[in-house]
Tab-separated table of C-alpha atoms in Angstrom:
chain	number	residue	atom	x	y	z
A	1	MET	CA	-22.107	20.912	-18.215
A	2	GLN	CA	-21.361	17.181	-18.135
A	3	GLN	CA	-18.908	16.063	-15.440
A	4	LYS	CA	-15.789	14.388	-16.818
A	5	ASN	CA	-14.841	10.908	-15.789
A	6	LYS	CA	-11.938	11.017	-13.383
A	7	VAL	CA	-9.042	9.005	-12.062
A	8	ILE	CA	-7.941	9.324	-8.466
A	9	PHE	CA	-4.316	8.342	-7.996
A	10	PHE	CA	-3.405	7.375	-4.430
A	11	GLN	CA	0.240	8.153	-3.829
A	12	VAL	CA	1.740	5.176	-1.963
A	13	LYS	CA	5.291	4.587	-0.785
A	14	ASP	CA	4.904	1.293	1.084
A	15	PRO	CA	2.712	-1.825	0.878
A	16	LYS	CA	0.789	-1.005	4.078
A	17	SER	CA	-0.420	2.278	2.520
A	18	LYS	CA	-1.850	0.313	-0.409
A	19	LEU	CA	-3.807	-1.999	1.889
A	20	ILE	CA	-5.188	0.936	3.857
A	21	LYS	CA	-6.375	2.679	0.652
A	22	ILE	CA	-8.060	-0.487	-0.612
A	23	ILE	CA	-9.906	-0.972	2.684
A	24	GLN	CA	-10.871	2.699	3.048
A	25	THR	CA	-12.122	2.973	-0.531
A	26	ALA	CA	-14.143	-0.251	-0.371
A	27	TYR	CA	-15.605	0.739	3.007
A	28	LYS	CA	-16.602	4.189	1.719
A	29	HIS	CA	-18.380	2.651	-1.274
A	30	PHE	CA	-20.156	0.071	0.855
A	31	GLU	CA	-21.307	2.717	3.358
A	32	ASN	CA	-22.596	4.946	0.540
A	33	LYS	CA	-24.174	1.999	-1.295
A	34	LYS	CA	-22.149	2.674	-4.436
A	35	HIS	CA	-20.966	-0.359	-6.384
A	36	LEU	CA	-17.194	-0.816	-6.663
A	37	LEU	CA	-15.340	-3.237	-8.910
A	38	ILE	CA	-11.890	-4.136	-7.595
A	39	LYS	CA	-9.921	-5.371	-10.609
A	40	THR	CA	-7.073	-7.776	-9.857
A	41	SER	CA	-4.548	-9.332	-12.196
A	42	ASP	CA	-5.061	-13.000	-11.238
A	43	GLU	CA	-6.787	-15.444	-8.878
A	44	ALA	CA	-4.063	-15.203	-6.226
A	45	SER	CA	-4.479	-11.416	-6.084
A	46	SER	CA	-8.259	-11.806	-5.887
A	47	ARG	CA	-7.888	-14.225	-2.953
A	48	PHE	CA	-5.519	-11.812	-1.196
A	49	VAL	CA	-7.961	-8.880	-1.488
A	50	ASP	CA	-10.843	-11.180	-0.504
A	51	GLU	CA	-9.042	-12.194	2.705
A	52	LEU	CA	-8.062	-8.578	3.380
A	53	LEU	CA	-11.674	-7.387	3.226
A	54	TRP	CA	-12.927	-10.293	5.361
A	55	SER	CA	-10.383	-9.437	8.075
A	56	HIS	CA	-10.705	-5.629	8.064
A	57	PRO	CA	-11.837	-3.591	9.782
A	58	VAL	CA	-10.408	-5.686	12.622
A	59	ASP	CA	-13.585	-5.589	14.729
A	60	SER	CA	-15.813	-6.495	11.777
A	61	PHE	CA	-15.585	-7.332	8.056
A	62	LEU	CA	-16.531	-5.734	4.786
A	63	PRO	CA	-19.231	-7.649	2.842
A	64	HIS	CA	-18.100	-8.387	-0.707
A	65	VAL	CA	-17.878	-11.158	-3.281
A	66	VAL	CA	-15.264	-12.544	-5.659
A	67	SER	CA	-16.984	-13.072	-8.984
A	68	ASP	CA	-16.407	-12.897	-12.721
A	69	SER	CA	-20.127	-12.899	-13.477
A	70	LYS	CA	-23.039	-10.516	-12.874
A	71	VAL	CA	-23.935	-10.113	-9.169
A	72	ASP	CA	-25.849	-7.617	-7.019
A	73	ASP	CA	-23.207	-7.069	-4.318
A	74	PHE	CA	-21.799	-3.581	-3.730
A	75	ILE	CA	-18.152	-4.664	-3.601
A	76	VAL	CA	-16.965	-7.120	-6.258
A	77	ILE	CA	-13.437	-8.435	-6.692
A	78	SER	CA	-12.670	-9.807	-10.146
A	79	ASN	CA	-9.801	-10.577	-12.482
A	80	ASN	CA	-12.201	-10.550	-15.442
A	81	THR	CA	-11.326	-7.856	-17.975
A	82	ASN	CA	-14.982	-6.968	-18.568
A	83	ASN	CA	-17.221	-4.723	-16.482
A	84	VAL	CA	-19.968	-7.384	-16.394
A	85	ASN	CA	-21.900	-5.532	-13.667
A	86	ASN	CA	-21.736	-2.178	-15.482
A	87	PHE	CA	-20.304	-0.557	-12.358
A	88	HIS	CA	-19.375	3.135	-12.383
A	89	TYR	CA	-16.460	2.826	-9.946
A	90	LEU	CA	-13.286	0.804	-10.505
A	91	PHE	CA	-10.258	0.220	-8.306
A	92	ASN	CA	-7.504	-0.952	-10.663
A	93	LEU	CA	-5.052	-3.130	-8.713
A	94	THR	CA	-3.327	-4.409	-11.833
A	95	GLN	CA	-0.106	-3.174	-13.370
A	96	ASP	CA	-1.760	-3.466	-16.762
A	97	LEU	CA	-2.947	-0.777	-19.101
A	98	LEU	CA	-6.611	-1.687	-19.281
A	99	ASP	CA	-9.098	-1.373	-22.092
A	100	ILE	CA	-11.042	1.301	-20.223
A	101	ASP	CA	-14.835	1.124	-20.128
A	102	LYS	CA	-16.110	4.713	-20.388
A	103	LYS	CA	-18.958	3.771	-18.001
A	104	TYR	CA	-16.516	4.254	-15.113
A	105	LYS	CA	-17.201	7.632	-13.520
A	106	VAL	CA	-14.233	7.184	-11.183
A	107	ILE	CA	-11.192	4.948	-11.465
A	108	TYR	CA	-8.957	4.556	-8.428
A	109	ASP	CA	-5.343	3.628	-9.056
A	110	PHE	CA	-1.958	3.830	-7.361
A	111	ASP	CA	0.820	6.298	-7.990
A	112	ASP	CA	3.124	3.552	-6.746
A	113	TYR	CA	6.554	4.468	-5.372
A	114	THR	CA	7.234	1.019	-3.871
A	115	SER	CA	9.590	0.038	-6.714
A	116	PRO	CA	11.059	1.615	-9.867
A	117	LEU	CA	9.061	-0.782	-12.098
A	118	LYS	CA	5.770	0.024	-10.362
A	119	LEU	CA	6.494	3.747	-10.584
A	120	SER	CA	7.155	3.355	-14.312
A	121	LYS	CA	3.850	1.471	-14.758
A	122	SER	CA	2.047	4.201	-12.787
A	123	LYS	CA	3.415	6.836	-15.159
A	124	GLU	CA	2.298	4.781	-18.194
A	125	LYS	CA	-1.213	4.481	-16.759
A	126	PHE	CA	-1.256	8.220	-15.977
A	127	GLU	CA	-0.466	8.968	-19.630
A	128	LEU	CA	-3.154	6.534	-20.836
A	129	TYR	CA	-5.836	8.067	-18.591
A	130	LYS	CA	-4.772	11.542	-19.665
A	131	SER	CA	-4.926	10.597	-23.359
A	132	LEU	CA	-8.464	9.271	-22.824
A	133	GLY	CA	-9.547	12.624	-21.440
A	134	TYR	CA	-9.962	11.659	-17.793
A	135	GLN	CA	-9.727	14.370	-15.160
A	136	ILE	CA	-6.826	13.318	-12.911
A	137	GLU	CA	-6.637	13.890	-9.172
A	138	SER	CA	-3.820	12.910	-6.804
A	139	GLN	CA	-4.265	12.106	-3.130
């Protein structure tokens, strides 16, 4: 039986929880040598995540690259809409409803309770993922 693609929604209620989930997820992928695309909405967001991963964990850093083109790094931050590296893991940090590439085995996203608008966007994305047949998991 073929395993379904899945979405893991991280339930977050404050900005610090979001940062922790980004760091933990990127670190887990780097440690397991599994490529992760971190999709941001713009250059400022990409820079923010870039600085976050260079400064955490506090006693080290997490190797990664910001790039919109094909690279060999395990952790890639990009605001490009295309999966140019053909990665199987995506962390969607945008509020957008993406044109989902079915190559993604796992998509990480936020069930975001930090504002009414973000919660509404989370529900829209949940419905989109569900309509596309993704298995949905909440953490």
